[in-house]
Amino acid sequence: MTGIDALALKAAGGALAAEAARFSGYGWMRGTSGNLSIVMQREPLVLAVTASGLDKSELTDADIVLIDAAGRAASADDPRAPSAEAGLHAHIAARTGAGAIFHVHALDAVVAGHRWPEGVELRDLEMLKGIGHAAHGESILIPVIANDQDMVIESERFDSVYAPPTPRTAEVPALIVAGHGMYAWGADVAAARRHLEIAEWMLRFTVATR
């Protein structure tokens, strides 16, 4: 048992179902692809993650699985297995302090990762302000890591490219996994959605124009 309040869990499930439906409508979570998570508890870390193997356009507030800091099932009462990618969600939450982590299979992010495997440089775009950076005079890099089925390896790769915020610089709250998709995160659901949508727009623009 995790001790997570049932009403809080239902609310988290409803929020994730709504976001999954939104992103499915964009074509970013086709079929059963992608996964979204919300941090339910910090100490010890517990996340609610969209259940694996379900059509993401049709989720309900019950279609979530609780995971621990290692991405393992956190509730002995739930027979469903978490997504194989749950471990990276938990790692990003622990490493960045994010309250929500979204992973989608947006095509332009995959194309950008293929074209620029060392990272996708962005500058002089007004939309940069939406992820905490200056619209002009600043260059940021959306990092790209190689894909692997082992989330311990993926977590190590995340650490190798992640630059935490400092008093003078904001983080880049997005990551591309080559040949796979992208992750974005934020303090809460609204921030994670905003970062994901804005990062995808800038990647789409870059793929179209560079």
XYZ file of N, CA and C in Angstrom:
630
model
N 0.845 -1.202 0.000
C 0.000 0.000 0.000
C 0.884 1.257 0.000
N 0.442 2.290 -0.660
C 1.240 3.509 -0.764
C 0.729 4.632 0.131
N -0.497 4.543 0.604
C -1.054 5.615 1.413
C -1.504 6.818 0.613
N -1.570 6.708 -0.707
C -2.028 7.810 -1.542
C -3.543 7.927 -1.422
N -4.012 9.134 -1.184
C -5.441 9.385 -1.047
C -6.183 8.998 -2.327
N -7.295 8.295 -2.180
C -8.041 7.797 -3.333
C -8.579 8.936 -4.199
N -9.024 10.015 -3.570
C -9.535 11.147 -4.346
C -8.418 11.836 -5.126
N -7.229 11.941 -4.506
C -6.086 12.532 -5.198
C -5.669 11.667 -6.372
N -5.732 10.366 -6.181
C -5.373 9.439 -7.250
C -6.364 9.528 -8.410
N -7.642 9.630 -8.076
C -8.669 9.759 -9.112
C -8.490 11.068 -9.891
N -8.158 12.136 -9.174
C -7.942 13.423 -9.832
C -6.726 13.367 -10.758
N -5.674 12.709 -10.302
C -4.482 12.569 -11.143
C -4.790 11.743 -12.383
N -5.556 10.664 -12.201
C -5.929 9.836 -13.343
C -6.762 10.592 -14.349
N -7.682 11.415 -13.853
C -8.494 12.217 -14.755
C -7.678 13.236 -15.511
N -6.718 13.858 -14.822
C -5.862 14.847 -15.477
C -5.006 14.200 -16.552
N -4.440 13.043 -16.256
C -3.593 12.367 -17.240
C -4.421 11.853 -18.420
N -5.634 11.378 -18.158
C -6.501 10.925 -19.251
C -6.833 12.086 -20.183
N -7.097 13.263 -19.605
C -7.414 14.437 -20.425
C -6.217 14.859 -21.267
N -5.022 14.840 -20.677
C -3.821 15.206 -21.432
C -3.529 14.190 -22.528
N -3.719 12.909 -22.227
C -3.480 11.870 -23.235
C -4.432 12.026 -24.410
N -5.684 12.359 -24.124
C -6.648 12.579 -25.205
C -6.236 13.782 -26.052
N -5.764 14.846 -25.401
C -5.305 16.035 -26.110
C -4.146 15.678 -27.052
N -3.147 14.985 -26.520
C -1.963 14.676 -27.326
C -2.257 13.627 -28.397
N -3.188 12.736 -28.118
C -3.615 11.786 -29.147
C -4.246 12.533 -30.312
N -5.013 13.570 -29.989
C -5.625 14.389 -31.033
C -4.597 15.096 -31.900
N -3.434 15.403 -31.325
C -2.349 16.007 -32.094
C -1.616 14.977 -32.962
N -1.873 13.682 -32.718
C -1.119 12.633 -33.401
C 0.180 12.278 -32.708
N 0.333 12.701 -31.455
C 1.577 12.463 -30.723
C 1.550 11.178 -29.889
N 0.371 10.606 -29.677
C 0.256 9.379 -28.877
C -0.644 8.406 -29.631
N -0.169 7.996 -30.782
C -0.969 7.092 -31.624
C -1.076 5.717 -30.970
N -2.285 5.181 -30.994
C -2.488 3.846 -30.425
C -2.113 3.815 -28.951
N -1.227 2.899 -28.594
C -0.834 2.737 -27.193
C 0.467 3.456 -26.867
N 0.996 4.255 -27.785
C 2.332 4.833 -27.602
C 2.339 5.995 -26.618
N 3.487 6.196 -25.988
C 3.693 7.308 -25.071
C 3.207 7.013 -23.667
N 3.612 7.849 -22.726
C 3.168 7.721 -21.346
C 3.344 9.052 -20.621
N 2.449 9.313 -19.683
C 2.410 10.568 -18.939
C 2.398 10.263 -17.451
N 2.974 11.139 -16.656
C 3.021 10.862 -15.221
C 2.866 12.126 -14.394
N 2.402 11.937 -13.166
C 2.281 13.000 -12.169
C 2.913 12.495 -10.881
N 3.692 13.339 -10.220
C 4.255 12.983 -8.915
C 3.153 13.075 -7.867
N 2.948 11.989 -7.150
C 1.928 11.945 -6.109
C 2.514 12.177 -4.721
N 3.792 11.850 -4.564
C 4.427 11.911 -3.248
C 5.929 12.030 -3.470
N 6.595 12.840 -2.643
C 8.043 13.046 -2.791
C 8.877 12.118 -1.920
N 8.458 11.907 -0.689
C 9.259 11.115 0.241
C 8.418 10.025 0.896
N 8.545 8.787 0.431
C 9.339 8.351 -0.710
C 8.649 8.726 -2.020
N 9.427 8.756 -3.103
C 8.890 9.181 -4.390
C 7.888 8.165 -4.923
N 6.693 8.662 -5.280
C 5.651 7.845 -5.908
C 5.049 8.659 -7.050
N 4.933 8.039 -8.219
C 4.316 8.690 -9.369
C 3.123 7.872 -9.839
N 2.141 8.558 -10.404
C 1.054 7.912 -11.137
C 1.394 8.020 -12.617
N 1.437 6.875 -13.308
C 1.814 6.823 -14.720
C 0.677 6.190 -15.506
N 0.422 6.701 -16.704
C -0.612 6.087 -17.537
C -0.300 4.613 -17.762
N -1.329 3.797 -17.684
C -1.156 2.353 -17.791
C -0.687 1.957 -19.183
N 0.118 0.917 -19.235
C 0.694 0.442 -20.491
C -0.316 -0.375 -21.290
N -0.169 -0.353 -22.617
C -0.941 -1.231 -23.479
C -2.358 -0.776 -23.766
N -2.693 0.475 -23.440
C -4.038 0.994 -23.676
C -4.004 2.108 -24.710
N -5.066 2.217 -25.479
C -5.186 3.300 -26.447
C -5.241 4.620 -25.685
N -4.268 5.485 -25.945
C -4.148 6.708 -25.154
C -5.254 7.722 -25.439
N -6.023 7.512 -26.493
C -7.144 8.421 -26.756
C -8.379 8.044 -25.956
N -8.347 6.905 -25.269
C -9.547 6.398 -24.597
C -9.329 6.115 -23.118
N -8.340 6.722 -22.501
C -8.066 6.450 -21.090
C -9.163 7.007 -20.185
N -9.326 6.375 -19.031
C -10.212 6.882 -17.987
C -9.367 7.248 -16.772
N -10.018 7.793 -15.746
C -9.258 8.177 -14.555
C -8.730 6.973 -13.772
N -9.154 5.767 -14.151
C -8.657 4.562 -13.483
C -7.457 3.950 -14.188
N -7.090 4.481 -15.355
C -6.051 3.852 -16.169
C -4.661 4.395 -15.857
N -4.303 4.303 -14.567
C -2.977 4.712 -14.122
C -2.405 3.653 -13.194
N -1.080 3.625 -13.116
C -0.358 2.691 -12.259
C 0.584 3.502 -11.378
N 0.692 3.167 -10.115
C 1.621 3.837 -9.214
C 2.994 3.173 -9.302
N 4.039 4.013 -9.366
C 5.403 3.489 -9.416
C 6.255 4.148 -8.341
N 7.360 3.481 -7.996
C 8.286 4.036 -7.014
C 9.466 4.693 -7.719
N 10.483 5.056 -6.966
C 11.621 5.794 -7.509
C 12.418 4.996 -8.533
N 12.261 3.685 -8.533
C 12.967 2.843 -9.503
C 12.089 2.479 -10.698
N 10.860 2.987 -10.721
C 9.957 2.669 -11.815
C 9.213 1.364 -11.631
N 9.286 0.782 -10.439
C 8.580 -0.469 -10.158
C 7.190 -0.181 -9.614
N 6.293 -1.160 -9.759
C 4.939 -1.012 -9.230
C 5.004 -0.711 -7.737
N 4.284 0.329 -7.317
C 4.340 0.757 -5.925
C 3.185 0.216 -5.096
N 2.198 -0.379 -5.732
C 1.039 -0.896 -5.016
C 0.921 -2.408 -5.226
N 0.966 -3.146 -4.137
C 0.844 -4.599 -4.217
C -0.565 -5.015 -4.619
N -1.525 -4.103 -4.515
C -2.911 -4.413 -4.850
C -3.204 -4.284 -6.343
N -2.247 -3.778 -7.118
C -2.469 -3.541 -8.545
C -1.673 -4.547 -9.360
N -2.357 -5.468 -10.075
C -1.642 -6.495 -10.835
C -1.048 -5.993 -12.143
N -1.393 -4.788 -12.561
C -0.914 -4.283 -13.844
C 0.559 -3.910 -13.770
N 1.297 -4.225 -14.821
C 2.714 -3.878 -14.874
C 2.873 -2.439 -15.367
N 3.782 -1.668 -14.759
C 4.026 -0.319 -15.270
C 4.677 -0.360 -16.647
N 4.609 0.743 -17.357
C 5.313 0.871 -18.626
C 6.795 0.604 -18.437
N 7.428 0.051 -19.462
C 8.864 -0.196 -19.410
C 9.648 1.097 -19.258
N 9.030 2.237 -19.617
C 9.716 3.526 -19.556
C 9.471 4.267 -18.241
N 8.747 3.632 -17.316
C 8.395 4.305 -16.070
C 9.629 4.725 -15.277
N 10.689 3.935 -15.379
C 11.900 4.266 -14.631
C 12.494 5.602 -15.011
N 12.408 5.968 -16.291
C 12.938 7.263 -16.710
C 12.049 8.399 -16.201
N 10.741 8.194 -16.162
C 9.849 9.190 -15.565
C 10.262 9.465 -14.116
N 10.455 8.390 -13.363
C 10.818 8.543 -11.951
C 12.172 9.240 -11.807
N 13.099 8.895 -12.672
C 14.428 9.510 -12.592
C 14.360 11.000 -12.907
N 13.613 11.371 -13.937
C 13.478 12.786 -14.283
C 12.819 13.554 -13.138
N 11.799 12.957 -12.531
C 11.131 13.607 -11.402
C 12.104 13.834 -10.251
N 12.917 12.830 -9.955
C 13.866 12.943 -8.852
C 14.984 13.925 -9.169
N 15.452 13.909 -10.393
C 16.610 14.731 -10.789
C 16.234 16.202 -10.955
N 15.051 16.476 -11.482
C 14.683 17.859 -11.816
C 13.734 18.495 -10.809
N 13.078 17.683 -9.982
C 12.055 18.210 -9.089
C 10.721 18.434 -9.770
N 10.567 17.945 -11.006
C 9.327 18.137 -11.765
C 8.153 17.470 -11.057
N 6.974 18.046 -11.268
C 5.755 17.466 -10.730
C 4.983 16.666 -11.751
N 5.333 16.822 -13.045
C 4.684 16.057 -14.119
C 5.689 15.865 -15.241
N 5.671 14.684 -15.838
C 6.575 14.332 -16.926
C 5.749 13.722 -18.041
N 5.904 14.248 -19.252
C 5.128 13.782 -20.401
C 6.071 13.237 -21.474
N 5.745 12.059 -21.979
C 6.524 11.437 -23.055
C 5.600 11.132 -24.221
N 5.904 11.700 -25.394
C 5.081 11.506 -26.584
C 5.964 11.157 -27.773
N 5.329 10.716 -28.858
C 6.046 10.320 -30.068
C 5.780 11.327 -31.192
N 6.007 12.607 -30.899
C 5.815 13.650 -31.900
C 6.830 13.457 -33.032
N 6.355 13.426 -34.259
C 7.202 13.091 -35.404
C 8.355 14.072 -35.587
N 8.082 15.371 -35.492
C 9.149 16.335 -35.753
C 10.269 16.250 -34.723
N 9.959 15.859 -33.502
C 11.013 15.658 -32.512
C 11.921 14.506 -32.926
N 11.326 13.436 -33.447
C 12.119 12.286 -33.892
C 12.969 12.668 -35.101
N 12.380 13.410 -36.037
C 13.133 13.864 -37.207
C 14.286 14.772 -36.772
N 14.031 15.692 -35.849
C 15.074 16.593 -35.369
C 16.204 15.820 -34.700
N 15.855 14.812 -33.902
C 16.884 14.004 -33.263
C 17.718 13.227 -34.265
N 17.097 12.834 -35.372
C 17.809 12.122 -36.431
C 18.769 13.062 -37.165
N 18.317 14.275 -37.430
C 19.151 15.237 -38.174
C 20.286 15.798 -37.333
N 20.020 16.014 -36.034
C 21.012 16.658 -35.168
C 21.226 15.811 -33.912
N 21.933 14.689 -34.054
C 22.091 13.761 -32.926
C 22.901 14.322 -31.761
N 23.610 15.427 -31.982
C 24.367 16.050 -30.892
C 23.517 17.061 -30.120
N 22.267 17.208 -30.522
C 21.375 18.162 -29.878
C 20.848 19.166 -30.874
N 19.669 19.703 -30.601
C 19.007 20.634 -31.519
C 19.136 22.048 -30.963
N 19.901 22.889 -31.658
C 20.111 24.261 -31.207
C 18.936 25.138 -31.628
N 18.477 25.964 -30.697
C 17.382 26.888 -30.954
C 17.801 28.282 -30.496
N 17.470 29.291 -31.291
C 17.723 30.668 -30.906
C 16.821 31.587 -31.722
N 16.647 32.802 -31.215
C 15.908 33.854 -31.909
C 14.491 33.428 -32.284
N 13.835 32.756 -31.355
C 12.436 32.378 -31.521
C 11.633 32.930 -30.341
N 10.569 33.624 -30.630
C 9.749 34.210 -29.576
C 9.239 33.149 -28.603
N 8.984 31.962 -29.122
C 8.425 30.892 -28.289
C 9.396 30.399 -27.220
N 10.668 30.758 -27.326
C 11.625 30.364 -26.295
C 11.230 30.904 -24.924
N 10.512 32.019 -24.907
C 10.089 32.594 -23.630
C 9.163 31.638 -22.880
N 8.459 30.791 -23.621
C 7.523 29.856 -23.004
C 8.186 28.737 -22.236
N 9.501 28.543 -22.438
C 10.227 27.541 -21.641
C 11.291 28.210 -20.780
N 11.110 29.528 -20.546
C 11.950 30.222 -19.584
C 13.226 30.838 -20.112
N 13.336 30.998 -21.433
C 14.558 31.541 -22.018
C 14.264 32.807 -22.812
N 15.332 33.536 -23.153
C 15.169 34.801 -23.882
C 14.848 34.536 -25.344
N 14.007 35.397 -25.907
C 13.627 35.247 -27.308
C 14.780 35.580 -28.241
N 15.708 36.425 -27.790
C 16.831 36.834 -28.640
C 18.107 36.900 -27.809
N 19.227 36.648 -28.466
C 20.519 36.786 -27.815
C 20.913 35.615 -26.943
N 20.177 34.534 -27.002
C 20.482 33.343 -26.212
C 20.279 32.114 -27.086
N 21.180 31.179 -26.995
C 21.063 29.917 -27.723
C 20.880 28.786 -26.722
N 19.892 27.935 -26.981
C 19.702 26.769 -26.107
C 19.835 25.496 -26.937
N 20.036 24.388 -26.256
C 20.173 23.097 -26.918
C 19.183 22.117 -26.310
N 18.281 21.583 -27.134
C 17.458 20.465 -26.678
C 18.296 19.214 -26.873
N 18.667 18.544 -25.789
C 19.591 17.414 -25.916
C 18.939 16.198 -26.561
N 19.776 15.373 -27.154
C 19.357 14.122 -27.777
C 20.183 12.999 -27.162
N 19.516 11.932 -26.739
C 20.228 10.747 -26.256
C 19.825 9.548 -27.104
N 20.705 8.554 -27.163
C 20.401 7.324 -27.887
C 19.315 6.542 -27.162
N 18.576 5.776 -27.921
C 17.492 4.974 -27.354
C 18.028 3.655 -26.804
N 17.452 3.204 -25.716
C 17.794 1.906 -25.135
C 16.588 1.398 -24.370
N 16.407 0.090 -24.317
C 15.284 -0.490 -23.586
C 15.532 -0.543 -22.080
N 16.769 -0.325 -21.670
C 17.136 -0.346 -20.254
C 17.049 1.079 -19.706
N 16.117 1.314 -18.775
C 15.920 2.654 -18.257
C 17.031 3.101 -17.308
N 17.808 2.179 -16.796
C 18.987 2.572 -16.019
C 19.996 3.236 -16.945
N 20.193 2.655 -18.113
C 21.086 3.254 -19.111
C 20.534 4.587 -19.576
N 19.234 4.654 -19.841
C 18.627 5.905 -20.282
C 18.743 6.995 -19.210
N 18.604 6.610 -17.957
C 18.744 7.579 -16.863
C 20.160 8.129 -16.795
N 21.148 7.267 -17.013
C 22.543 7.716 -17.037
C 22.776 8.660 -18.215
N 22.173 8.346 -19.341
C 22.306 9.225 -20.506
C 21.619 10.567 -20.260
N 20.472 10.528 -19.585
C 19.810 11.779 -19.214
C 20.742 12.635 -18.358
N 21.356 12.033 -17.350
C 22.251 12.778 -16.463
C 23.426 13.381 -17.227
N 23.868 12.695 -18.280
C 25.032 13.180 -19.028
C 24.733 14.437 -19.842
N 23.457 14.706 -20.113
C 23.104 15.871 -20.944
C 22.285 16.919 -20.192
N 21.747 16.584 -19.034
C 20.877 17.516 -18.325
C 21.684 18.610 -17.624
N 21.310 19.854 -17.848
C 21.934 20.998 -17.182
C 20.917 21.595 -16.215
N 21.099 21.414 -14.920
C 20.116 21.950 -13.967
C 20.115 23.470 -13.975
N 19.021 24.079 -13.538
C 18.963 25.540 -13.510
C 19.948 26.122 -12.504
N 20.376 27.334 -12.761
C 21.250 28.073 -11.854
C 20.587 29.417 -11.581
N 21.158 30.217 -10.671
C 20.564 31.545 -10.442
C 20.514 32.422 -11.691
N 21.332 32.104 -12.690
C 21.388 32.943 -13.892
C 20.819 32.268 -15.139
N 20.625 30.959 -15.100
C 20.159 30.245 -16.293
C 19.030 29.287 -15.945
N 18.047 29.221 -16.829
C 16.947 28.271 -16.662
C 17.337 26.928 -17.268
N 16.682 25.873 -16.850
C 16.908 24.576 -17.469
C 16.228 24.538 -18.836
N 16.557 23.527 -19.609
C 15.820 23.213 -20.834
C 14.947 22.011 -20.491
N 13.636 22.203 -20.317
C 12.777 21.139 -19.787
C 12.276 20.171 -20.858
N 13.179 19.722 -21.712
C 12.791 18.806 -22.786
C 13.990 17.951 -23.165
N 13.695 16.777 -23.699
C 14.712 15.807 -24.098
C 14.178 15.011 -25.276
N 15.042 14.770 -26.262
C 14.691 13.899 -27.394
C 15.406 12.569 -27.224
N 14.678 11.482 -27.393
C 15.270 10.145 -27.438
C 15.300 9.725 -28.904
N 16.482 9.525 -29.431
C 16.663 9.297 -30.866
C 15.847 8.107 -31.350
N 15.184 8.305 -32.489
C 14.397 7.240 -33.079
C 13.199 6.813 -32.261
N 12.801 7.656 -31.320
C 11.756 7.246 -30.380
C 10.727 8.353 -30.144
N 11.116 9.418 -29.447
C 10.155 10.456 -29.111
C 10.787 11.512 -28.244
N 9.966 12.251 -27.516
C 10.492 13.311 -26.666
C 9.820 13.297 -25.302
N 10.550 13.827 -24.332
C 10.055 14.034 -22.978
C 10.050 15.529 -22.691
N 9.081 15.967 -21.922
C 9.083 17.322 -21.387
C 8.503 17.263 -19.987
N 8.878 18.208 -19.154
C 8.443 18.162 -17.760
C 8.239 19.583 -17.236
N 7.579 19.653 -16.092
C 7.331 20.945 -15.476
C 6.869 20.769 -14.045
N 6.634 21.890 -13.376
C 6.256 21.850 -11.963
C 4.916 21.165 -11.742
N 4.032 21.257 -12.733
C 2.721 20.631 -12.630
C 2.250 20.265 -14.036
N 1.040 19.768 -14.137
C 0.509 19.323 -15.428
C 0.498 20.453 -16.440
N 0.036 21.638 -16.024
C -0.052 22.759 -16.956
C 1.322 23.158 -17.481
N 2.331 23.166 -16.612
C 3.675 23.542 -17.040
C 4.279 22.487 -17.961
N 4.071 21.211 -17.634
C 4.598 20.151 -18.491
C 3.952 20.207 -19.869
N 2.641 20.444 -19.920
C 1.954 20.580 -21.210
C 2.501 21.762 -21.997
N 2.661 22.886 -21.331
C 3.167 24.083 -22.006
C 4.568 23.839 -22.570
N 5.430 23.254 -21.775
C 6.798 22.994 -22.235
C 6.814 22.009 -23.404
N 5.975 20.998 -23.333
C 5.914 20.010 -24.408
C 5.418 20.644 -25.701
N 4.324 21.380 -25.625
C 3.750 21.970 -26.829
C 4.671 23.015 -27.453
N 5.309 23.811 -26.615
C 6.195 24.846 -27.137
C 7.460 24.233 -27.726
N 8.041 23.259 -27.028
C 9.239 22.607 -27.561
C 8.933 21.925 -28.885
N 7.782 21.267 -28.977
C 7.435 20.597 -30.231
C 7.255 21.607 -31.347
N 6.625 22.750 -31.074
C 6.449 23.779 -32.106
C 7.794 24.269 -32.618
N 8.730 24.523 -31.704
C 10.043 25.008 -32.125
C 10.811 23.950 -32.904
N 10.668 22.694 -32.527
C 11.307 21.618 -33.273
C 10.682 21.497 -34.670
N 9.368 21.651 -34.742
C 8.696 21.583 -36.042
C 9.168 22.713 -36.957
N 9.276 23.912 -36.399
C 9.776 25.043 -37.172
C 11.209 24.794 -37.654
N 12.032 24.272 -36.769
C 13.429 24.037 -37.112
C 13.571 22.982 -38.190
N 12.816 21.903 -38.090
C 12.854 20.864 -39.117
C 12.392 21.427 -40.465
N 11.406 22.307 -40.454
C 10.839 22.842 -41.685
C 11.726 23.886 -42.362
N 12.577 24.554 -41.580
C 13.270 25.720 -42.127
C 14.791 25.592 -42.195
N 15.371 24.654 -41.471
C 16.833 24.604 -41.412
C 17.386 23.615 -42.441
